[in-house]
Coordinates of C-alpha atoms in Angstrom, one line a residue:
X143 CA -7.3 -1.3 -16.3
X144 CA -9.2 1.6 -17.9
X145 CA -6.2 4.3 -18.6
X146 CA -6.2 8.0 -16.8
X147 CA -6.7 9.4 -20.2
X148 CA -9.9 8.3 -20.6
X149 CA -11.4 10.0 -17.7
X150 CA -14.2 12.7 -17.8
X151 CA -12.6 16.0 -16.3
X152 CA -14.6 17.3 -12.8
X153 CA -14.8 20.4 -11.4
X154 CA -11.9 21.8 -9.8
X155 CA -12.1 19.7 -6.2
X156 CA -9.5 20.2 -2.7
X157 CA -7.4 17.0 -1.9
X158 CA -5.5 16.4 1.6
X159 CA -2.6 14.1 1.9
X160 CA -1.6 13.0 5.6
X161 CA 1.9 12.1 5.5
X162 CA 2.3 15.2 2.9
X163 CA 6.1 15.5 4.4
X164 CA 7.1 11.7 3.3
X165 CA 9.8 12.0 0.8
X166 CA 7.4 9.9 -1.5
X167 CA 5.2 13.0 -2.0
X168 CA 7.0 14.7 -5.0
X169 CA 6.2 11.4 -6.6
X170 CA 2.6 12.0 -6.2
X171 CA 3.0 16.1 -6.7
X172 CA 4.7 14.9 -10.0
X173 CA 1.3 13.1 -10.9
X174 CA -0.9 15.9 -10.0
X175 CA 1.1 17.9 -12.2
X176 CA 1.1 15.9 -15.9
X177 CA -2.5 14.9 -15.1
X178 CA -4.0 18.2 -14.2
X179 CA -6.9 18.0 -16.8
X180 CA -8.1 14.4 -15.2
X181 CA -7.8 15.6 -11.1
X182 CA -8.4 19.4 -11.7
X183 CA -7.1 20.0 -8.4
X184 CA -7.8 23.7 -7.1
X185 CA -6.1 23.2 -3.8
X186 CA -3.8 20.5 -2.6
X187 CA -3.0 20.6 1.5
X188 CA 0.2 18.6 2.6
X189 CA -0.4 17.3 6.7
X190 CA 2.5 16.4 8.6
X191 CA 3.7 16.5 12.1
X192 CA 7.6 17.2 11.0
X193 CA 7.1 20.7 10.1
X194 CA 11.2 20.9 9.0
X195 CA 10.0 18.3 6.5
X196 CA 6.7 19.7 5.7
X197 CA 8.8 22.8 4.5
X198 CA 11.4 21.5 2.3
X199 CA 8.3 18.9 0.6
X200 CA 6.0 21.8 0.3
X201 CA 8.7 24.2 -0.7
X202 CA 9.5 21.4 -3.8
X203 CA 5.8 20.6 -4.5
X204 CA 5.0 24.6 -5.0
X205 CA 8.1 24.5 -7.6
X206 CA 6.9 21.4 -9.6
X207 CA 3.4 22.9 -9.9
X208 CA 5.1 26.0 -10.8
X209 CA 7.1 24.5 -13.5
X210 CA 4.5 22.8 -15.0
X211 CA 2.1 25.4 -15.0
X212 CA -0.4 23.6 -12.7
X213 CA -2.7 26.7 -11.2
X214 CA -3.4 24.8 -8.3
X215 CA -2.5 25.7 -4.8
X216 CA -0.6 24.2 -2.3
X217 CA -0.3 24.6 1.0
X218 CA 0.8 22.7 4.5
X219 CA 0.0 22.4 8.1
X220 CA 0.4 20.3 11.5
X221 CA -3.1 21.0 11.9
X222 CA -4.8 17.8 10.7
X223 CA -8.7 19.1 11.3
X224 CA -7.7 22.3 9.5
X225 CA -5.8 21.0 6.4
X226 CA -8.8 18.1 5.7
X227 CA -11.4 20.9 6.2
X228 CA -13.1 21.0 3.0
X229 CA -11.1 18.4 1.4
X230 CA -13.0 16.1 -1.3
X231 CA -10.4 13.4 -0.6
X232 CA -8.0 12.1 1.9
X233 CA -4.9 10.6 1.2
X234 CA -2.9 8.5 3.8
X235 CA 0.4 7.9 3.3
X236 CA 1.6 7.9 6.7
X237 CA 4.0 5.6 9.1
X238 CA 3.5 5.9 12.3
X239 CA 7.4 5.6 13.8
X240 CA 8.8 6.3 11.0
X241 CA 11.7 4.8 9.7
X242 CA 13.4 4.0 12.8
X243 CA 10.2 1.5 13.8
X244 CA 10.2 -0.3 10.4
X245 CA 13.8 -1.3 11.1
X246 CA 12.9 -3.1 14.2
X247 CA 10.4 -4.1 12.4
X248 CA 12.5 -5.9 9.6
X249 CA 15.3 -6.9 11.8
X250 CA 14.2 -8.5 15.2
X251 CA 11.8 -11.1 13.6
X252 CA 14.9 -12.5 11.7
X253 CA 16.2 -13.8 15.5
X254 CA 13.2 -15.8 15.7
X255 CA 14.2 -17.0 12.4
X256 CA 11.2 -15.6 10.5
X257 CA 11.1 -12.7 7.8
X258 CA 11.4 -9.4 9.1
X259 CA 9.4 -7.1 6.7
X260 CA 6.7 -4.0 7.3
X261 CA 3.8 -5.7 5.9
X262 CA 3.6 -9.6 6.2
X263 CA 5.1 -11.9 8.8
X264 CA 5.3 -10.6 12.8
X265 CA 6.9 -7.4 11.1
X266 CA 3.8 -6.6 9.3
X267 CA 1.9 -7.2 12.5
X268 CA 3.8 -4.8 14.2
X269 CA 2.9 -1.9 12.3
X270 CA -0.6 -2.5 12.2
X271 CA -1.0 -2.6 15.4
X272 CA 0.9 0.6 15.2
X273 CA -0.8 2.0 12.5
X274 CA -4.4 1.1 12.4
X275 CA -5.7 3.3 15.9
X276 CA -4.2 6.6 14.5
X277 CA -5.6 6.2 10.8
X278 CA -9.4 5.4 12.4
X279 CA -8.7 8.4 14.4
X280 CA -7.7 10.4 11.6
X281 CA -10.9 9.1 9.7
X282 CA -13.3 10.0 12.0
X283 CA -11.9 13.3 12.3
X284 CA -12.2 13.5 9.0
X285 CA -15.9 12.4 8.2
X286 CA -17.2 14.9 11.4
X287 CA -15.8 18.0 9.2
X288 CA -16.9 16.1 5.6
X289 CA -18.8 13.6 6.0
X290 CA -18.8 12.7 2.2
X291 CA -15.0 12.7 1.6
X292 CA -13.0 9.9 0.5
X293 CA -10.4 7.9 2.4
X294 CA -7.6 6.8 0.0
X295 CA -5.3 4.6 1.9
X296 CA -1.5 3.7 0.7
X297 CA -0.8 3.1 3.9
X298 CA 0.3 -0.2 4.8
X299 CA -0.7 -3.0 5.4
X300 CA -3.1 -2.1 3.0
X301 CA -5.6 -4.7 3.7
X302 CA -5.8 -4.7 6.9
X303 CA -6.0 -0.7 7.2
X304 CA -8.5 -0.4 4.7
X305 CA -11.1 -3.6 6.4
X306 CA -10.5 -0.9 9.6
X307 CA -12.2 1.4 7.7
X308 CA -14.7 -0.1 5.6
X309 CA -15.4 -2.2 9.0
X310 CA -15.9 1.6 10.9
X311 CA -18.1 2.9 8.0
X312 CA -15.7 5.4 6.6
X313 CA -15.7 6.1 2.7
X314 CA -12.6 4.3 2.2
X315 CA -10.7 2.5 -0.5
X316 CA -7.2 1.3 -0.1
X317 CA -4.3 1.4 -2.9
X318 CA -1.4 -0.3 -4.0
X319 CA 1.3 0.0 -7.2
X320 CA 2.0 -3.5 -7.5
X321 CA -0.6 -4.0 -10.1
X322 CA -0.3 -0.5 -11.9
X323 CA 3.8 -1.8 -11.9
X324 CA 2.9 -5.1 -13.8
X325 CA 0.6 -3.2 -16.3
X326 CA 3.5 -1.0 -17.0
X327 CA 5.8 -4.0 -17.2
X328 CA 3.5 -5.9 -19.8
X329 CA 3.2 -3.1 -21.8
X330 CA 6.8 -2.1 -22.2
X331 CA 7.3 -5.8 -22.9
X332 CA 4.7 -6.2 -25.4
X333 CA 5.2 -3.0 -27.1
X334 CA 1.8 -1.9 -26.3
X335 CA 0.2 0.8 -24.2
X336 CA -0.7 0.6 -20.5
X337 CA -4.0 1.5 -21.7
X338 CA -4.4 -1.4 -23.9
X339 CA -3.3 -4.2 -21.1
X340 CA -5.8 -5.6 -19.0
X341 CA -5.3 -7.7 -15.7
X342 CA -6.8 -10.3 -14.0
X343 CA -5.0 -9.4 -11.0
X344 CA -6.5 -11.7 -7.8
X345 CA -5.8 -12.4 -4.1
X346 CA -4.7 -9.7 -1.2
X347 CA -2.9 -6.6 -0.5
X348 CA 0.8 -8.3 -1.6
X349 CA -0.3 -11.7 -2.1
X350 CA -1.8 -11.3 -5.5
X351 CA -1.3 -13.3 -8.8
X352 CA -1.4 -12.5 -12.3
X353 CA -3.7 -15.0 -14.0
X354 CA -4.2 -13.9 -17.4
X355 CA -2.8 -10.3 -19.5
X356 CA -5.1 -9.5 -22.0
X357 CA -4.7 -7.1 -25.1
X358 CA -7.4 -6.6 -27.3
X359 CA -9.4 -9.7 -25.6
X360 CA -7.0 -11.9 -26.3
X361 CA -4.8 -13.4 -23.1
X362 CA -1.1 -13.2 -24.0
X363 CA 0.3 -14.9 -20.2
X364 CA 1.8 -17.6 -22.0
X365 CA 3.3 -15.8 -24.8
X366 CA 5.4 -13.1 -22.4
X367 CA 5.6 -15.9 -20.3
X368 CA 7.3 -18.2 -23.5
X369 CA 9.3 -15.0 -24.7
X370 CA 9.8 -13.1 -21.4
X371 CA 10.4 -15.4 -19.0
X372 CA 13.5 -14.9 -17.0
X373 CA 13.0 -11.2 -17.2
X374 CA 9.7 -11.0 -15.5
X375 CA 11.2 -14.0 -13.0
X376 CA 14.3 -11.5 -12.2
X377 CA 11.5 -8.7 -11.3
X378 CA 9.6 -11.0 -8.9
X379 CA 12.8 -12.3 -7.4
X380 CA 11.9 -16.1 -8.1
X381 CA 13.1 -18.7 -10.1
X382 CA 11.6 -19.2 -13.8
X383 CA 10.7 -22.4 -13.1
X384 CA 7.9 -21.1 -10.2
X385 CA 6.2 -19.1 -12.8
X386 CA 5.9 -21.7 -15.5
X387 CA 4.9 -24.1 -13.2
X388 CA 2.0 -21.8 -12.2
X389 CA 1.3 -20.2 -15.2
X390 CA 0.6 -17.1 -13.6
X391 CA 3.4 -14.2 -11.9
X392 CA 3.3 -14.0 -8.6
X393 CA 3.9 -10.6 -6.4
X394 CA 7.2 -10.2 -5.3
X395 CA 5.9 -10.2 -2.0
X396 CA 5.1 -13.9 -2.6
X397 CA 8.8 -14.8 -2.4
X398 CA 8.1 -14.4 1.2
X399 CA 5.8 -17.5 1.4
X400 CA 7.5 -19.6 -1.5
X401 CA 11.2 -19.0 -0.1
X402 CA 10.6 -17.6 3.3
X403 CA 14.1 -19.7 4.6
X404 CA 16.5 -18.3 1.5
X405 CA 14.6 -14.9 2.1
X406 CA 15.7 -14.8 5.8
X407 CA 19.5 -15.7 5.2
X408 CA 19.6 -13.1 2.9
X409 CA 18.3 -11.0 5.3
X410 CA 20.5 -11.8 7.7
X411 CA 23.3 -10.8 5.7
X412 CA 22.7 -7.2 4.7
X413 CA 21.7 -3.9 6.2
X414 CA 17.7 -4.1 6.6
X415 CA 15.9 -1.7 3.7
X416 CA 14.7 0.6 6.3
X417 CA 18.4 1.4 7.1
X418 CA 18.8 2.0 3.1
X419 CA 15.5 4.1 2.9
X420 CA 16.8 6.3 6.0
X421 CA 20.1 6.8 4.0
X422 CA 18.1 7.5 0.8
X423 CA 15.5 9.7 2.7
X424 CA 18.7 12.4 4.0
X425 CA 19.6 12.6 0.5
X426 CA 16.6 13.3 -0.8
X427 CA 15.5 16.1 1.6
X428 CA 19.1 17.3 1.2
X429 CA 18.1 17.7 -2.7
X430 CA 14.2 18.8 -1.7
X431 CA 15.9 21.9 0.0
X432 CA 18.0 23.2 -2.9
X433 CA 15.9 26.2 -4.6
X434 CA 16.8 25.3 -7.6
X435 CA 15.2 22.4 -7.8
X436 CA 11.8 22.0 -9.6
X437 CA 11.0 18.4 -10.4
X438 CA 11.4 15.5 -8.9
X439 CA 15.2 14.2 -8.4
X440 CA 16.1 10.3 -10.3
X441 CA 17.4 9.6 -7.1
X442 CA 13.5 9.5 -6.2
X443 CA 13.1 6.1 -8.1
X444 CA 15.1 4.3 -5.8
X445 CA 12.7 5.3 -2.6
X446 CA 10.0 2.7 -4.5
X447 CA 6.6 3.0 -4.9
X448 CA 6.6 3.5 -9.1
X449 CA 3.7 4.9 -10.4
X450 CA 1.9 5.3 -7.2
X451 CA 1.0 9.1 -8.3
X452 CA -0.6 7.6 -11.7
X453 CA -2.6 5.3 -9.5
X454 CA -3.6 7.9 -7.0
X455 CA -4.9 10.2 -10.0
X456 CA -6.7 7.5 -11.8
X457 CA -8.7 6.2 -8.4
X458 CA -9.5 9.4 -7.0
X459 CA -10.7 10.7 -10.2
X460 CA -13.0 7.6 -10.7
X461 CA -14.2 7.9 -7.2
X462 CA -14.6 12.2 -7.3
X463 CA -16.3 11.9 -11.1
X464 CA -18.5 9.1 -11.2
X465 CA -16.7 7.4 -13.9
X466 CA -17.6 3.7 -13.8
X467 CA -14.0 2.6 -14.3
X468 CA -12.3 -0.5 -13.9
X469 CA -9.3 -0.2 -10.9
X470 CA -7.5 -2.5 -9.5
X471 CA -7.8 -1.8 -5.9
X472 CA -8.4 -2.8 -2.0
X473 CA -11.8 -3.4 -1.4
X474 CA -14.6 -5.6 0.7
X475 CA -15.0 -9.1 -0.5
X476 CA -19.0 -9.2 -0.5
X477 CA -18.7 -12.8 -2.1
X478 CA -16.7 -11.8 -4.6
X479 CA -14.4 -15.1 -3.7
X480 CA -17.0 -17.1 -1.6
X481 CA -14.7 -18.8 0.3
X482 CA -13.9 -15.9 2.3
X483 CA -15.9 -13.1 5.0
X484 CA -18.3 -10.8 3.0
X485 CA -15.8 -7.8 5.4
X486 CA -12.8 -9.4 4.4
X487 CA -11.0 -6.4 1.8
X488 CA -9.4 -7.9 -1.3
X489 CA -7.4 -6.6 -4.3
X490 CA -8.9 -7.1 -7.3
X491 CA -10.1 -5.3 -10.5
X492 CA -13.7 -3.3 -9.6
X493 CA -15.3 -0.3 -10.6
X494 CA -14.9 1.9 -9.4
X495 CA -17.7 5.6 -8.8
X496 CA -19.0 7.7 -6.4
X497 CA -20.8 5.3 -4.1
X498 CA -17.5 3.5 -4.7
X499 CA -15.3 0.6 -5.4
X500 CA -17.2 -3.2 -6.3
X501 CA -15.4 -5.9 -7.3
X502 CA -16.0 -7.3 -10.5
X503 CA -17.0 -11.2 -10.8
X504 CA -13.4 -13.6 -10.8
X505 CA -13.3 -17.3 -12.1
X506 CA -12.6 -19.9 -9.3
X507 CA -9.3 -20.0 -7.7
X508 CA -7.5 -22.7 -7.8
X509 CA -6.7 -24.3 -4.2
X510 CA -2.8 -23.7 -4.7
X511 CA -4.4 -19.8 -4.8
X512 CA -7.5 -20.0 -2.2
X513 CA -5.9 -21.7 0.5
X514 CA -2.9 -19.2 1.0
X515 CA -5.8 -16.6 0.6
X516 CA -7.9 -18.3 3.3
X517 CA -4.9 -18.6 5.7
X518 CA -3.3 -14.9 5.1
X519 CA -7.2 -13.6 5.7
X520 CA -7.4 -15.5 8.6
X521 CA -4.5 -14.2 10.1
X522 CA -5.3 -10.5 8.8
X523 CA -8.9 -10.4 10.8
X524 CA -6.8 -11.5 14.0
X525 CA -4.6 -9.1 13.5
X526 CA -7.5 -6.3 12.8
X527 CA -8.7 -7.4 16.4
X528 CA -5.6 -7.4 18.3
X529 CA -5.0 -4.2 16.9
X530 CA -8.6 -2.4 17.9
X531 CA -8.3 -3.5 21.9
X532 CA -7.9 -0.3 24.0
X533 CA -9.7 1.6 21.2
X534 CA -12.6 4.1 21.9
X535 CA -11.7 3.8 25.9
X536 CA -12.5 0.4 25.9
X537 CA -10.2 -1.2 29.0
X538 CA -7.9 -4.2 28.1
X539 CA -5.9 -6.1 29.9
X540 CA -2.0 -6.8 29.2
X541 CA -3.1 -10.2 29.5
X542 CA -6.5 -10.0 27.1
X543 CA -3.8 -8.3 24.7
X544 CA -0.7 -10.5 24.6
X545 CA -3.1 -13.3 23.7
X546 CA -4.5 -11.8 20.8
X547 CA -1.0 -11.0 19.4
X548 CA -0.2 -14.5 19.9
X549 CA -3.2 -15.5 18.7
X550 CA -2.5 -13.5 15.3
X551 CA 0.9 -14.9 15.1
X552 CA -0.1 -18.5 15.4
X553 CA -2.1 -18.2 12.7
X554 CA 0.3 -16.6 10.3
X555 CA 1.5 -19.4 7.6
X556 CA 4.8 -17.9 8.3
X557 CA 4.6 -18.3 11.6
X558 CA 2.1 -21.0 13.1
X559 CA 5.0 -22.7 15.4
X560 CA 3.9 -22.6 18.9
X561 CA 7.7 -21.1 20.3
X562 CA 8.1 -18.9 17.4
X563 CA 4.9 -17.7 17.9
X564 CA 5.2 -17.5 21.8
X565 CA 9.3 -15.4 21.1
X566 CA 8.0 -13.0 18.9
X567 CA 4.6 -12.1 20.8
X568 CA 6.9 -10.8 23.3
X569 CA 9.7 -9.0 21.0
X570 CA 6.6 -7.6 19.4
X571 CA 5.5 -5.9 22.9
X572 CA 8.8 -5.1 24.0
X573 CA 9.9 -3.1 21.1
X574 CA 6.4 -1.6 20.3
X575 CA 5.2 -0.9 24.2
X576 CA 4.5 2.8 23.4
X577 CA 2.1 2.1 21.1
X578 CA 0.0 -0.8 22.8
X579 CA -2.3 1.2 25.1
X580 CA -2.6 -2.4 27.2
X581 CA 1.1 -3.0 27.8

């Protein structure tokens, strides 16, 4: 990964963020801050729907710019037409429910004795279906007032958002901080820089593998692997053993696939991590509110996403100044692994400029690696189509859409049982009615 530093400053350039009133956001504020010289932001418009949010956020972001002497403005708005007009980028970090639908989300798949979590499993179906109507509608909105902006998408699922929009023609490129969090990792580990580490990071939006670390061109996998081992197996939540046998570190999110039945007892027998974010989120806007306070709070660290606003920086300045570098982000497959759809969107290392992100050329995959690839891409096209019926006026039937739910859901690897399948097509509709336009 090519570091931030080495970008090529642009002329000062208007970004939106829709979701601007997520507690996440002084993370990204933070970033916009310390790398002022590499995203020369003149204006910066937070979009939210909570405008009691939007006010304590903004009223925190204008302080950290403030403090650090950033000249930018900021400003924020319900108005979603408004705050993108003019805007060189778009940034989506929204959820659509909030809080309260990821907990269903996470908890009602666990009594069909399958993971309950907002991005994989019938979980992660849930929420695109949610998810992926409102962010195309957002996107079009978008390219009528600029047709030339970018679509930055953090909003999960990741993958399957971002094949919405590549698949609808919008300027898009999805992001995640999974990968930017191993380079960090390596680094610290190593002794190194960020800058200096280089990965060959491979598969999907949180099904990705680490195949090779390299510093200086040389791989050193087996030597962090040799002297790091049980550290970097206590990050990904799975056993040493796993990663030696691999040779390779796995996402954490892979734990759901390689432990899915210890991961659902232990689910089972703790408040779901929605309920923990909702705590963490009242505490934070508690803190957001306080005048006083001008950068963001260590309690922060514990909402997750680490590094996201480094990532942000370093992929919309690529994309905004024509730099040629090397990312590591969501993107359309065009045969980059040739066992899958050219329109399938992968998350690999590309380069990334102003006509924007290509995947650079990966060695083989193994089968252990391409199968579960094949499978989870499978699943994520059925899911794309169960969540576009009803779109653009288009009539479906409850029918027509239960059976492309179920259809999704059978072909899940963490699904695929006929009566699991069948149970949780139907807890699926019943908790997420409102937003099914068929139902």
């Amino acid at each position: 990964m090519t570091s931030p530093q080495g970008l090529t400053p642009r002329p000062r350039i208007k970004l939106a963020v829709v979701g601007g009133g997520s507690t996440y956001t002084p993370e990204l504020i933070d970033g916009f801050a310390r790398l002022r010289d590499l995203l020369p932001l003149e204006e910066l418009v937070l979009i939210d729907p909570d405008t009691e949010r939007l006010e304590l956020v903004g009223g925190l972001a204008r302080r950290i710019f403030a403090r650090q002497g950033h000249p930018g403005r900021i400003s924020w708005t319900g108005d979603l037409d408004a705050g993108t007009d003019g805007a060189d980028a778009v940034l989506l970090q929204l959820r659509i429910g909030g809080q309260a639908a990821r907990n269903q989300d996470e908890t009602w798949p666990l009594e069909c004795g399958c993971v309950g979590q907002e991005t994989t499993g019938a979980g992660g179906l849930a929420k695109a279906l949610r998810t992926v109507p409102v962010v195309l509608d957002i996107a079009e909105r978008v390219r009528r007032r600029n047709p030339a902006a970018w679509i930055v998408d953090f909003t999960n699922p990741v993958g399957i958002v971002t094949r919405a929009l590549l698949t609808h023609g919008h300027r898009a490129v999805g992001l995640c901080n999974v990968a930017i969090g191993f380079q960090r990792t390596f680094a610290t580990l190593l002794g190194v820089t960020p800058e200096q580490v280089e990965l060959e990071h491979i598969g999907l939006n949180h099904l990705t593998w680490e195949r090779s670390v390299r510093v200086a061109g040389k791989d050193v996998l087996p030597e962090l692997l040799a002297a790091h081992g049980e550290t970097l197996a206590g990050k990904v939540r799975m056993p040493r053993a796993l990663l030696d046998h691999l040779g390779a570190i796995p996402s954490y999110y892979l734990r759901y696939y390689y432990q899915h039945d210890t991961v659902v007892r232990e689910l089972r027998g703790k408040p779901s991590r929605a309920a923990e974010v909702a705590a963490l989120e009242r505490q934070l806007l508690t803190l957001y509110g306080d005048p006083a306070l001008d950068e963001k709070p260590e309690l922060l660290s514990r909402r997750g996403g680490a590094f996201y606003s480094e990532a942000a920086v370093a992929l919309t300045s690529s994309l905004l100044g024509d730099t040629g570098d090397v990312r590591i982000v969501n993107a359309r497959n065009d045969g980059t692994l040739p066992f899958l759809p050219d329109d399938a969107v992968i998350e690999v290392p590309a380069t990334v400029d102003s006509a924007g992100a290509a995947p650079l050329p990966v060695r083989p995959l193994e089968p252990r690696y391409a199968g579960l690839i094949a499978h989870v891409t499978a699943y994520e096209q059925l899911a794309l189509e169960a969540a576009l019926l009803g779109g653009n006026g288009r009539t479906t039937g409850r029918a027509d859409g239960r059976n492309a739910v179920f259809s999704a859901l059978l072909a899940h690897p963490l699904i695929g049982q006929l009566d699991q399948a069948d149970r949780l097509t139907d807890e699926l509709i019943a908790h997420n009615r409102e937003h099914l336009p068929w139902a």
